[in-house]
């Protein structure tokens, strides 16, 4: 509900909560509930190494403040991963997956309700129309980004399909099928090709890993038919889908709310009536092979039909001004919405510093300085390319180790003769998360990528291990070497937890001080605004943002010299941020220092040569 956790206050608070919870549970002896497997240890060390290398990259990053935010976010992910591993026992993945199923289905319900009855949630579509008009119509709330919400809905489709085929209760099986139509409608309304592709890939994993393949396919087919009907009915209400801020859209929203409720009730009732004949269904092995062969042939025909060479050429093509103006919306649209250019620039950044990259959070200034298309991107729209650009081959190796451990461990456990049934859906969730993050910036949305972290914890931890659980590690002496290893692991975990708590606390307090400064400045209380900005500086002396805020407060008070001093200190901490240079140019002009104003404007142009407003200002003074 906090915009997917994108803002520093959200993920810093989340990191604080998970690490404090882990420490308290360890202190009272509640955790660990089982011996962490080697795969979990390796994956955890890799993620911790990634966070440490991000911190180290502050030595060469262009903005230490934003780099520090990346470190805190990664430590929050590490805390979530550690908590899943430590709080699980063998073959205990089902409660985790069941909790995710309920939670993500609720997110889908909130997303649809926010469109059907926007007044309940403060009319988020109106806010989107004001801030990003080209995206109007795409379902974004509560995550704040349509592709992020699509990834969440894809995960929900996977989990509901799993629940519908494996739940012991007839009522729960039917409720899972009945929940599929609104979730599919929400996925459709995000207008996200990546989300739909991720859902299809993950469902394929779910079918391949089994068990209960027949019921799985039948139940998803049942829900998909109802979902298709719901989508078709929604498509007849174009104003609701394309321009949801109008009065007609409000009327259509009331209609769709009633229709959705009716479809859910009808789907539940029909599935409940057919539960007994569906449960024993099983496709003969030979028929299954024929079906798989048919699907493979159909997939090949589909690939040929869409002309992959033409699609690739369209993907590489830079978006036109018309594409940018209308938002490039439509599931059947071609093109990559600038992704090829984002990735190409990330590769260039990697080539410039292949070992350690340009530093955490360094892609944004590199993009503005080297971009070829006028899109003000702040992310590479791919965690793979962004990691290569910012952290080089070292950071990428750590990233690949973390998720490689989860993937390899999941595949091995799924193929084992005594495989835990929940391994398949956990592996499918990992596929959803990696597929989404590979083509978008969902890594920066903890409410989205956190699902993937949970899946990694389940696949490497005890939760998907078969066999009797030996229980928590014994406190009895079992050999000097093993005892030392456990002691070392405990020390490392405590050290990481302490660093994560301190880092999260610093970021949270600093963000609160900045917000307090802005609020005080808004009501004209200059003294309080200056004091709060200085508090933020004391908490994060390496960051540019608190000093930029202080400069703005001094400027508001008319103390231009103090403002120029503060903005100069901000530039020292973020020399490649063209926006700070523009502020410095404005403040120099206010001080009648035309030479400095021009120099800062030219510096801003060097850092962002394609910005039309900067070009216009340079032309005005030429």
Coordinates of C-alpha atoms in Angstrom, one line a residue:
X1 CA 0.0 0.0 0.0
X2 CA 3.1 2.3 0.3
X3 CA 3.6 2.4 -3.5
X4 CA 5.2 -1.1 -3.5
X5 CA 7.8 0.0 -0.9
X6 CA 9.7 2.0 -3.5
X7 CA 10.5 5.0 -1.2
X8 CA 13.4 4.7 1.2
X9 CA 11.2 5.1 4.2
X10 CA 9.3 2.0 3.2
X11 CA 12.1 -0.4 2.6
X12 CA 14.2 1.0 5.4
X13 CA 11.3 0.3 7.8
X14 CA 10.8 -3.1 6.4
X15 CA 14.5 -3.9 6.8
X16 CA 14.4 -2.7 10.3
X17 CA 11.4 -4.9 11.2
X18 CA 12.7 -8.1 9.6
X19 CA 16.2 -7.8 11.2
X20 CA 14.9 -6.9 14.6
X21 CA 12.5 -9.8 14.4
X22 CA 15.3 -12.2 13.4
X23 CA 17.6 -11.0 16.2
X24 CA 14.9 -11.2 18.9
X25 CA 13.9 -14.7 17.7
X26 CA 17.5 -15.8 17.7
X27 CA 18.1 -14.3 21.2
X28 CA 15.2 -16.1 22.8
X29 CA 16.0 -19.4 21.0
X30 CA 12.9 -19.5 18.8
X31 CA 15.1 -19.5 15.7
X32 CA 16.6 -21.4 13.9
X33 CA 13.8 -24.0 13.8
X34 CA 16.0 -26.3 11.7
X35 CA 19.6 -26.6 10.5
X36 CA 20.1 -24.2 7.5
X37 CA 21.2 -26.3 4.4
X38 CA 24.4 -25.5 2.6
X39 CA 22.5 -24.0 -0.4
X40 CA 20.9 -21.4 1.9
X41 CA 24.3 -20.5 3.5
X42 CA 25.9 -20.0 0.1
X43 CA 23.0 -18.0 -1.2
X44 CA 22.9 -15.8 1.9
X45 CA 26.6 -15.2 1.8
X46 CA 26.3 -14.2 -1.9
X47 CA 23.5 -11.7 -1.1
X48 CA 25.4 -10.3 1.8
X49 CA 28.4 -10.0 -0.4
X50 CA 26.3 -8.1 -3.0
X51 CA 25.3 -5.6 -0.3
X52 CA 28.9 -5.3 0.9
X53 CA 30.1 -4.7 -2.6
X54 CA 27.5 -2.0 -3.1
X55 CA 28.7 -0.3 0.0
X56 CA 32.3 -0.6 -1.2
X57 CA 31.3 1.0 -4.5
X58 CA 30.4 4.2 -2.7
X59 CA 34.2 4.8 -3.0
X60 CA 33.7 5.3 -6.8
X61 CA 30.0 5.9 -7.1
X62 CA 28.7 9.3 -8.3
X63 CA 26.1 9.7 -5.6
X64 CA 26.9 8.2 -2.2
X65 CA 23.4 9.0 -0.8
X66 CA 21.5 6.9 -3.4
X67 CA 24.2 4.2 -3.3
X68 CA 23.6 3.9 0.4
X69 CA 19.9 3.5 -0.3
X70 CA 20.7 0.6 -2.6
X71 CA 22.7 -1.0 0.2
X72 CA 19.8 -0.7 2.7
X73 CA 17.3 -2.2 0.2
X74 CA 19.6 -5.2 -0.5
X75 CA 20.1 -5.7 3.3
X76 CA 16.3 -5.7 3.7
X77 CA 16.1 -8.5 1.1
X78 CA 18.8 -10.4 2.9
X79 CA 16.8 -10.0 6.2
X80 CA 13.7 -11.4 4.5
X81 CA 15.7 -14.3 3.0
X82 CA 17.3 -15.1 6.4
X83 CA 14.0 -15.0 8.2
X84 CA 12.4 -17.4 5.8
X85 CA 15.3 -19.8 6.1
X86 CA 15.6 -19.6 9.8
X87 CA 11.9 -19.8 10.5
X88 CA 11.2 -22.9 8.3
X89 CA 11.3 -26.6 9.1
X90 CA 11.6 -29.4 6.6
X91 CA 8.6 -29.8 4.2
X92 CA 7.0 -26.7 5.7
X93 CA 6.6 -24.6 2.5
X94 CA 2.8 -24.8 2.3
X95 CA 2.0 -22.2 5.0
X96 CA 4.4 -19.7 3.4
X97 CA 2.7 -20.3 0.0
X98 CA -0.7 -20.2 1.4
X99 CA 0.0 -16.9 3.1
X100 CA 1.3 -15.5 -0.2
X101 CA -1.8 -16.8 -2.0
X102 CA -4.1 -15.0 0.3
X103 CA -2.1 -11.8 0.4
X104 CA -1.6 -11.5 -3.4
X105 CA -5.2 -12.2 -4.0
X106 CA -6.1 -9.4 -1.7
X107 CA -3.8 -7.1 -3.6
X108 CA -5.6 -8.0 -6.8
X109 CA -8.9 -7.2 -5.2
X110 CA -7.6 -3.9 -4.0
X111 CA -6.3 -3.1 -7.4
X112 CA -9.7 -3.7 -9.1
X113 CA -11.7 -2.0 -6.3
X114 CA -9.5 1.1 -6.8
X115 CA -10.6 1.2 -10.4
X116 CA -14.2 0.2 -9.9
X117 CA -14.8 2.4 -6.8
X118 CA -11.9 4.9 -6.8
X119 CA -13.2 7.1 -4.0
X120 CA -12.5 4.3 -1.5
X121 CA -8.8 4.7 -2.1
X122 CA -8.5 8.4 -2.8
X123 CA -8.9 8.2 -6.5
X124 CA -5.4 6.9 -7.5
X125 CA -6.1 7.0 -11.2
X126 CA -6.6 10.8 -11.0
X127 CA -3.2 11.1 -9.4
X128 CA -1.7 8.9 -12.1
X129 CA -3.3 11.0 -14.8
X130 CA -1.8 14.2 -13.3
X131 CA 1.7 12.8 -12.9
X132 CA 1.9 10.5 -15.9
X133 CA -0.9 11.2 -18.4
X134 CA 0.5 8.7 -21.0
X135 CA -0.1 5.8 -18.6
X136 CA -3.7 6.6 -17.9
X137 CA -5.8 3.5 -18.2
X138 CA -3.1 1.1 -17.0
X139 CA -3.9 -0.6 -13.6
X140 CA -1.1 0.5 -11.2
X141 CA -2.6 0.8 -7.7
X142 CA -1.5 -0.1 -5.0
X143 CA 2.0 -1.0 -6.3
X144 CA 2.4 2.3 -8.2
X145 CA 3.7 0.7 -11.4
X146 CA 1.7 -1.4 -13.9
X147 CA 4.5 -3.9 -14.7
X148 CA 5.1 -4.3 -11.0
X149 CA 1.5 -5.0 -10.3
X150 CA 1.5 -7.4 -13.3
X151 CA 4.3 -9.4 -11.8
X152 CA 2.4 -9.6 -8.5
X153 CA -0.8 -10.8 -10.4
X154 CA 1.3 -13.4 -12.3
X155 CA 2.5 -14.8 -9.0
X156 CA -1.1 -14.8 -7.8
X157 CA -2.2 -16.8 -10.8
X158 CA 0.4 -19.4 -10.2
X159 CA -0.4 -19.7 -6.5
X160 CA -4.2 -19.9 -7.0
X161 CA -3.7 -22.6 -9.7
X162 CA -1.5 -24.5 -7.2
X163 CA -4.0 -24.1 -4.4
X164 CA -7.0 -25.2 -6.6
X165 CA -5.3 -28.5 -7.4
X166 CA -3.7 -29.4 -4.1
X167 CA -5.9 -28.0 -1.3
X168 CA -7.4 -30.7 0.9
X169 CA -10.7 -28.8 1.4
X170 CA -13.3 -28.8 -1.3
X171 CA -14.3 -25.3 -0.3
X172 CA -10.7 -24.0 -0.6
X173 CA -10.2 -25.6 -4.0
X174 CA -13.3 -24.0 -5.4
X175 CA -12.5 -20.6 -3.8
X176 CA -9.1 -20.7 -5.4
X177 CA -10.7 -21.3 -8.8
X178 CA -13.2 -18.5 -8.2
X179 CA -10.5 -16.1 -7.3
X180 CA -8.7 -16.6 -10.7
X181 CA -11.1 -14.5 -12.9
X182 CA -10.6 -11.2 -11.0
X183 CA -6.9 -11.8 -10.7
X184 CA -6.7 -12.5 -14.5
X185 CA -8.7 -9.3 -15.1
X186 CA -6.3 -7.3 -13.0
X187 CA -3.4 -8.8 -14.9
X188 CA -5.1 -7.9 -18.2
X189 CA -5.8 -4.3 -17.1
X190 CA -2.1 -3.7 -16.3
X191 CA -1.5 -3.9 -20.1
X192 CA 1.8 -5.6 -19.3
X193 CA 3.2 -8.0 -21.9
X194 CA 6.0 -8.9 -19.5
X195 CA 3.5 -9.8 -16.8
X196 CA 1.5 -12.1 -19.0
X197 CA 4.7 -13.8 -20.4
X198 CA 6.0 -14.3 -16.8
X199 CA 2.6 -16.0 -15.9
X200 CA 2.8 -18.3 -18.9
X201 CA 6.4 -19.3 -18.1
X202 CA 5.7 -19.9 -14.5
X203 CA 2.6 -22.0 -15.2
X204 CA 4.7 -24.1 -17.6
X205 CA 7.2 -24.7 -14.7
X206 CA 4.2 -25.6 -12.4
X207 CA 2.9 -28.2 -14.9
X208 CA 6.3 -29.7 -15.5
X209 CA 7.2 -30.1 -11.9
X210 CA 3.7 -31.4 -10.9
X211 CA 2.1 -33.1 -9.1
X212 CA -1.6 -33.1 -10.0
X213 CA -1.0 -31.9 -13.5
X214 CA -4.4 -32.8 -14.8
X215 CA -6.3 -31.0 -12.0
X216 CA -3.9 -28.1 -12.4
X217 CA -4.6 -27.7 -16.1
X218 CA -8.4 -28.2 -15.7
X219 CA -8.7 -25.8 -12.8
X220 CA -6.7 -23.1 -14.6
X221 CA -8.7 -23.7 -17.7
X222 CA -11.9 -23.3 -15.7
X223 CA -10.7 -20.1 -14.1
X224 CA -9.3 -18.8 -17.4
X225 CA -12.7 -19.3 -19.2
X226 CA -14.4 -17.3 -16.5
X227 CA -11.6 -14.7 -16.6
X228 CA -11.9 -14.4 -20.4
X229 CA -15.6 -13.7 -20.0
X230 CA -14.9 -11.1 -17.3
X231 CA -12.2 -9.5 -19.6
X232 CA -14.6 -9.5 -22.6
X233 CA -17.3 -7.8 -20.5
X234 CA -14.7 -5.2 -19.2
X235 CA -13.6 -4.5 -22.8
X236 CA -17.1 -3.4 -23.7
X237 CA -16.7 -0.6 -21.1
X238 CA -13.9 1.3 -22.8
X239 CA -14.1 4.4 -20.7
X240 CA -13.4 2.4 -17.5
X241 CA -10.4 0.8 -19.1
X242 CA -8.9 3.8 -21.0
X243 CA -10.1 6.9 -19.3
X244 CA -11.1 6.0 -15.7
X245 CA -11.4 9.6 -14.4
X246 CA -14.6 10.4 -16.1
X247 CA -18.2 10.2 -14.8
X248 CA -19.1 7.5 -17.4
X249 CA -16.1 5.5 -16.1
X250 CA -17.6 5.7 -12.6
X251 CA -20.9 4.3 -13.8
X252 CA -19.1 1.5 -15.7
X253 CA -17.1 0.8 -12.6
X254 CA -20.3 0.2 -10.6
X255 CA -21.4 -2.2 -13.3
X256 CA -18.2 -4.1 -13.4
X257 CA -18.1 -4.5 -9.6
X258 CA -21.5 -6.2 -9.8
X259 CA -20.5 -8.3 -12.8
X260 CA -17.2 -9.4 -11.1
X261 CA -19.1 -10.4 -8.0
X262 CA -21.5 -12.4 -10.1
X263 CA -18.8 -14.1 -12.1
X264 CA -16.9 -15.1 -8.9
X265 CA -20.1 -16.5 -7.3
X266 CA -21.0 -18.4 -10.5
X267 CA -17.5 -19.8 -10.9
X268 CA -17.4 -21.0 -7.3
X269 CA -20.8 -22.6 -7.5
X270 CA -20.1 -24.4 -10.8
X271 CA -16.7 -25.6 -9.7
X272 CA -18.2 -26.8 -6.4
X273 CA -20.8 -28.8 -8.3
X274 CA -18.1 -30.3 -10.5
X275 CA -15.5 -31.0 -7.8
X276 CA -16.1 -34.7 -7.5
X277 CA -15.7 -35.6 -11.2
X278 CA -12.7 -33.2 -11.5
X279 CA -10.7 -34.6 -8.5
X280 CA -10.0 -38.1 -9.9
X281 CA -9.2 -36.8 -13.4
X282 CA -5.9 -38.0 -14.8
X283 CA -4.5 -37.7 -18.3
X284 CA -3.0 -41.0 -19.5
X285 CA 0.8 -40.8 -20.0
X286 CA 0.5 -41.4 -23.8
X287 CA -2.2 -38.8 -24.2
X288 CA 0.0 -36.4 -22.1
X289 CA 2.9 -36.9 -24.4
X290 CA 0.8 -36.3 -27.5
X291 CA -0.6 -33.1 -25.9
X292 CA 2.9 -31.9 -25.1
X293 CA 4.0 -32.6 -28.7
X294 CA 0.9 -30.7 -29.9
X295 CA 1.7 -27.7 -27.7
X296 CA 5.3 -27.7 -28.9
X297 CA 4.2 -27.7 -32.5
X298 CA 1.7 -25.0 -31.8
X299 CA 4.5 -22.9 -30.1
X300 CA 6.8 -23.3 -33.1
X301 CA 4.0 -22.2 -35.5
X302 CA 3.2 -19.2 -33.2
X303 CA 6.9 -18.2 -33.2
X304 CA 7.1 -18.4 -37.0
X305 CA 3.8 -16.5 -37.4
X306 CA 4.9 -13.5 -35.3
X307 CA 8.0 -13.2 -37.4
X308 CA 10.7 -13.0 -34.7
X309 CA 13.2 -11.1 -36.9
X310 CA 10.7 -8.4 -37.5
X311 CA 9.7 -8.4 -33.8
X312 CA 13.4 -8.0 -32.8
X313 CA 13.9 -5.2 -35.3
X314 CA 10.9 -3.4 -33.8
X315 CA 12.1 -4.1 -30.3
X316 CA 15.5 -2.5 -31.1
X317 CA 13.9 0.6 -32.8
X318 CA 14.0 3.7 -30.7
X319 CA 10.5 4.9 -29.7
X320 CA 9.2 7.8 -31.7
X321 CA 7.8 11.1 -30.3
X322 CA 4.3 9.7 -31.0
X323 CA 5.0 6.6 -29.0
X324 CA 6.1 8.6 -26.0
X325 CA 3.1 10.9 -26.3
X326 CA 0.5 8.2 -26.3
X327 CA 2.3 5.9 -23.8
X328 CA 2.9 3.2 -26.4
X329 CA 0.0 1.3 -24.9
X330 CA -1.5 -2.0 -26.2
X331 CA -0.8 -5.6 -25.6
X332 CA -0.3 -6.3 -29.4
X333 CA 2.0 -3.3 -29.8
X334 CA 5.5 -3.8 -31.1
X335 CA 8.7 -2.2 -29.8
X336 CA 10.5 -2.3 -26.6
X337 CA 9.5 1.1 -25.2
X338 CA 13.2 2.1 -25.2
X339 CA 14.4 -1.0 -23.4
X340 CA 17.0 -1.9 -26.0
X341 CA 18.4 1.6 -25.7
X342 CA 18.4 1.3 -21.9
X343 CA 20.2 -2.0 -22.0
X344 CA 22.7 -0.8 -24.7
X345 CA 23.7 2.1 -22.5
X346 CA 24.1 -0.2 -19.5
X347 CA 26.4 -2.4 -21.6
X348 CA 28.4 0.7 -22.5
X349 CA 28.6 1.6 -18.8
X350 CA 29.8 -1.9 -18.0
X351 CA 32.4 -1.7 -20.8
X352 CA 33.7 1.6 -19.3
X353 CA 34.3 -0.1 -15.9
X354 CA 34.0 -3.9 -16.3
X355 CA 35.3 -5.0 -12.9
X356 CA 33.5 -2.9 -10.4
X357 CA 31.0 -0.9 -12.6
X358 CA 30.2 2.8 -12.3
X359 CA 29.1 2.3 -8.7
X360 CA 25.8 1.6 -7.0
X361 CA 23.0 3.8 -8.3
X362 CA 25.3 5.1 -11.0
X363 CA 23.2 4.1 -14.0
X364 CA 20.9 7.1 -13.8
X365 CA 23.6 9.8 -14.3
X366 CA 25.3 7.7 -16.9
X367 CA 22.1 7.4 -18.8
X368 CA 21.4 11.1 -18.8
X369 CA 24.9 11.8 -20.0
X370 CA 25.0 9.2 -22.8
X371 CA 21.4 8.6 -23.8
X372 CA 20.3 8.7 -27.4
X373 CA 16.5 9.0 -26.9
X374 CA 14.7 11.7 -24.9
X375 CA 13.4 9.4 -22.1
X376 CA 14.2 10.5 -18.6
X377 CA 14.9 7.0 -17.4
X378 CA 16.3 6.4 -13.9
X379 CA 16.6 2.6 -14.2
X380 CA 18.0 0.2 -16.8
X381 CA 14.7 -1.8 -16.8
X382 CA 16.6 -5.0 -16.1
X383 CA 18.3 -6.1 -12.9
X384 CA 20.8 -8.0 -15.0
X385 CA 22.0 -5.1 -17.1
X386 CA 21.8 -2.6 -14.3
X387 CA 23.9 -4.9 -12.0
X388 CA 26.5 -5.2 -14.8
X389 CA 26.6 -1.5 -15.3
X390 CA 26.7 -0.4 -11.7
X391 CA 28.7 -3.3 -10.0
X392 CA 30.6 -4.9 -12.9
X393 CA 31.5 -8.5 -13.2
X394 CA 32.1 -8.8 -9.4
X395 CA 28.6 -7.6 -8.5
X396 CA 27.0 -9.7 -11.2
X397 CA 28.8 -12.8 -10.1
X398 CA 27.4 -12.3 -6.5
X399 CA 23.9 -11.7 -7.9
X400 CA 24.1 -14.7 -10.2
X401 CA 25.3 -16.9 -7.3
X402 CA 22.4 -16.0 -5.1
X403 CA 19.7 -16.8 -7.7
X404 CA 21.7 -19.6 -9.2
X405 CA 21.7 -21.3 -5.9
X406 CA 18.0 -20.9 -5.6
X407 CA 17.3 -22.2 -9.1
X408 CA 19.7 -25.2 -9.0
X409 CA 18.5 -26.2 -5.5
X410 CA 14.9 -25.9 -6.6
X411 CA 15.4 -28.0 -9.8
X412 CA 17.3 -30.7 -7.9
X413 CA 14.7 -30.9 -5.2
X414 CA 11.8 -30.9 -7.7
X415 CA 13.4 -33.9 -9.5
X416 CA 14.1 -35.9 -6.4
X417 CA 12.1 -39.1 -5.9
X418 CA 10.8 -37.8 -2.6
X419 CA 10.2 -34.3 -3.8
X420 CA 8.1 -32.0 -1.6
X421 CA 5.0 -31.0 -3.5
X422 CA 5.4 -27.3 -2.8
X423 CA 8.8 -27.2 -4.5
X424 CA 7.1 -26.7 -7.9
X425 CA 5.1 -23.6 -7.0
X426 CA 8.1 -22.1 -5.2
X427 CA 10.2 -22.6 -8.3
X428 CA 7.4 -21.1 -10.4
X429 CA 7.4 -18.0 -8.2
X430 CA 11.2 -17.7 -8.7
X431 CA 10.6 -17.8 -12.4
X432 CA 8.0 -15.0 -12.2
X433 CA 10.3 -12.8 -10.2
X434 CA 13.4 -13.3 -12.4
X435 CA 11.5 -13.0 -15.6
X436 CA 9.9 -9.7 -14.4
X437 CA 13.2 -8.3 -13.1
X438 CA 15.1 -9.3 -16.2
X439 CA 13.0 -6.8 -18.3
X440 CA 12.0 -4.2 -15.7
X441 CA 13.0 -2.5 -12.5
X442 CA 10.9 -4.6 -10.1
X443 CA 14.1 -5.2 -8.0
X444 CA 13.4 -1.7 -6.7
X445 CA 9.9 -2.6 -5.6
X446 CA 10.2 -4.7 -2.4
X447 CA 6.4 -5.6 -2.5
X448 CA 7.1 -7.2 -5.9
X449 CA 10.6 -8.6 -5.6
X450 CA 10.1 -9.7 -2.0
X451 CA 8.0 -12.5 -3.3
X452 CA 11.0 -13.7 -5.3
X453 CA 13.2 -13.5 -2.1
X454 CA 10.7 -15.6 -0.2
X455 CA 10.8 -18.2 -3.0
X456 CA 14.6 -18.3 -2.9
X457 CA 14.4 -18.8 0.9
X458 CA 12.0 -21.7 0.4
X459 CA 14.0 -23.3 -2.3
X460 CA 17.4 -23.2 -0.5
X461 CA 16.2 -23.5 3.0
X462 CA 14.7 -26.5 4.9
X463 CA 11.1 -25.8 3.7
X464 CA 11.3 -27.8 0.5
X465 CA 13.6 -30.5 1.9
X466 CA 12.0 -34.0 2.2
X467 CA 12.5 -36.4 5.1
X468 CA 12.3 -36.1 8.8
X469 CA 13.3 -32.8 10.3
X470 CA 16.2 -33.1 12.8
X471 CA 15.0 -30.0 14.5
X472 CA 17.1 -27.0 15.6
X473 CA 20.9 -27.3 15.8
X474 CA 21.8 -29.1 19.0
X475 CA 23.5 -27.1 21.6
X476 CA 25.5 -30.1 22.7
X477 CA 29.1 -30.3 21.8
X478 CA 29.5 -32.2 18.5
X479 CA 33.1 -31.6 17.6
X480 CA 35.4 -28.7 17.7
X481 CA 35.3 -27.9 13.9
X482 CA 31.5 -27.9 13.7
X483 CA 31.2 -25.9 16.8
X484 CA 33.6 -23.2 15.5
X485 CA 31.7 -23.1 12.2
X486 CA 28.4 -22.5 14.0
X487 CA 30.0 -19.9 16.2
X488 CA 31.5 -18.1 13.2
X489 CA 28.1 -18.2 11.4
X490 CA 26.4 -16.7 14.4
X491 CA 29.0 -13.9 14.6
X492 CA 28.6 -13.1 10.9
X493 CA 24.8 -13.1 11.2
X494 CA 24.9 -10.8 14.2
X495 CA 27.3 -8.4 12.5
X496 CA 25.3 -8.2 9.4
X497 CA 22.1 -7.7 11.4
X498 CA 23.7 -4.9 13.4
X499 CA 24.9 -3.2 10.2
X500 CA 21.5 -3.6 8.6
X501 CA 19.7 -2.2 11.6
X502 CA 22.0 0.7 11.9
X503 CA 21.8 1.4 8.1
X504 CA 18.0 1.1 8.0
X505 CA 17.7 3.3 11.1
X506 CA 20.0 6.0 9.7
X507 CA 18.1 6.1 6.4
X508 CA 14.7 6.1 8.1
X509 CA 15.6 8.9 10.4
X510 CA 17.3 10.9 7.7
X511 CA 14.2 10.6 5.4
X512 CA 12.0 11.6 8.3
X513 CA 14.1 14.7 8.9
X514 CA 14.0 15.6 5.2
X515 CA 10.2 15.3 5.1
X516 CA 10.0 17.4 8.3
X517 CA 12.2 20.1 6.7
X518 CA 10.0 20.2 3.6
X519 CA 6.8 20.4 5.7
X520 CA 8.3 23.2 7.7
X521 CA 9.4 25.1 4.6
X522 CA 6.0 24.7 3.2
X523 CA 4.4 26.4 6.1
X524 CA 7.1 29.1 6.2
X525 CA 8.9 28.0 9.4
X526 CA 12.4 28.6 8.1
X527 CA 14.2 27.9 11.4
X528 CA 12.5 24.5 11.8
X529 CA 13.2 23.7 8.2
X530 CA 16.9 24.5 8.6
X531 CA 17.2 22.5 11.8
X532 CA 15.5 19.4 10.3
X533 CA 17.8 19.6 7.2
X534 CA 20.8 19.9 9.4
X535 CA 19.6 16.8 11.3
X536 CA 19.5 14.9 8.0
X537 CA 23.0 16.1 7.2
X538 CA 24.3 14.8 10.6
X539 CA 22.7 11.4 9.9
X540 CA 24.0 11.1 6.4
X541 CA 27.0 13.4 5.9
X542 CA 27.9 11.6 2.7
X543 CA 24.5 12.3 1.0
X544 CA 23.7 15.2 -1.4
X545 CA 20.0 15.3 -0.8
X546 CA 20.0 16.8 2.7
X547 CA 22.4 19.6 1.6
X548 CA 20.3 20.2 -1.4
X549 CA 17.3 20.6 0.8
X550 CA 19.2 23.0 3.1
X551 CA 20.2 25.1 0.1
X552 CA 16.5 25.3 -1.0
X553 CA 15.5 26.4 2.5
X554 CA 18.2 29.1 2.5
X555 CA 17.1 30.2 -0.9
X556 CA 13.5 30.5 0.2
X557 CA 14.7 32.6 3.2
X558 CA 16.6 34.9 0.9
X559 CA 20.0 33.9 2.2
X560 CA 21.6 33.3 -1.2
X561 CA 25.2 33.0 -0.1
X562 CA 24.3 30.3 2.4
X563 CA 22.3 28.6 -0.2
X564 CA 25.2 28.6 -2.7
X565 CA 27.5 27.2 0.0
X566 CA 25.1 24.3 0.7
X567 CA 24.5 23.6 -2.9
X568 CA 28.3 23.5 -3.6
X569 CA 28.6 20.9 -0.8
X570 CA 25.8 18.9 -2.4
X571 CA 27.7 19.0 -5.8
X572 CA 30.8 17.6 -4.1
X573 CA 28.8 14.6 -2.9
X574 CA 26.9 14.1 -6.2
X575 CA 29.0 15.7 -9.0
X576 CA 27.1 14.0 -11.9
X577 CA 23.6 15.0 -10.9
X578 CA 22.6 17.6 -13.5
X579 CA 19.6 18.7 -11.4
X580 CA 21.8 20.0 -8.6
X581 CA 23.9 21.9 -11.2
X582 CA 20.7 23.6 -12.4
X583 CA 19.9 24.6 -8.9
X584 CA 23.4 26.0 -8.5
X585 CA 23.0 27.9 -11.7
X586 CA 19.8 29.4 -10.6
X587 CA 21.2 30.4 -7.2
X588 CA 24.3 32.0 -8.9
X589 CA 22.0 34.0 -11.1
X590 CA 20.1 35.2 -8.1
X591 CA 23.4 36.4 -6.6
X592 CA 24.1 38.2 -9.9
X593 CA 27.1 35.9 -10.5
X594 CA 26.6 35.5 -14.2
X595 CA 29.9 33.7 -14.8
X596 CA 29.2 31.0 -12.2
X597 CA 25.6 30.7 -13.4
X598 CA 26.7 30.1 -17.0
X599 CA 29.4 27.6 -15.9
X600 CA 26.9 25.6 -13.8
X601 CA 24.4 25.6 -16.7
X602 CA 27.1 24.3 -19.1
X603 CA 28.0 21.6 -16.6
X604 CA 24.4 20.6 -16.4
X605 CA 24.3 20.5 -20.2
X606 CA 27.4 18.3 -20.3
X607 CA 25.7 15.9 -17.8
X608 CA 22.4 15.9 -19.7
X609 CA 23.0 17.1 -23.3
X610 CA 19.6 16.1 -24.7
X611 CA 17.4 17.9 -22.2
X612 CA 15.3 20.4 -24.2
X613 CA 14.9 22.8 -21.3
X614 CA 18.6 23.0 -20.7
X615 CA 19.2 23.5 -24.4
X616 CA 16.6 26.3 -24.4
X617 CA 18.3 28.1 -21.4
X618 CA 21.7 27.9 -23.1
X619 CA 20.3 29.3 -26.3
X620 CA 18.7 32.1 -24.3
X621 CA 22.1 33.3 -22.9
X622 CA 24.1 32.7 -26.0

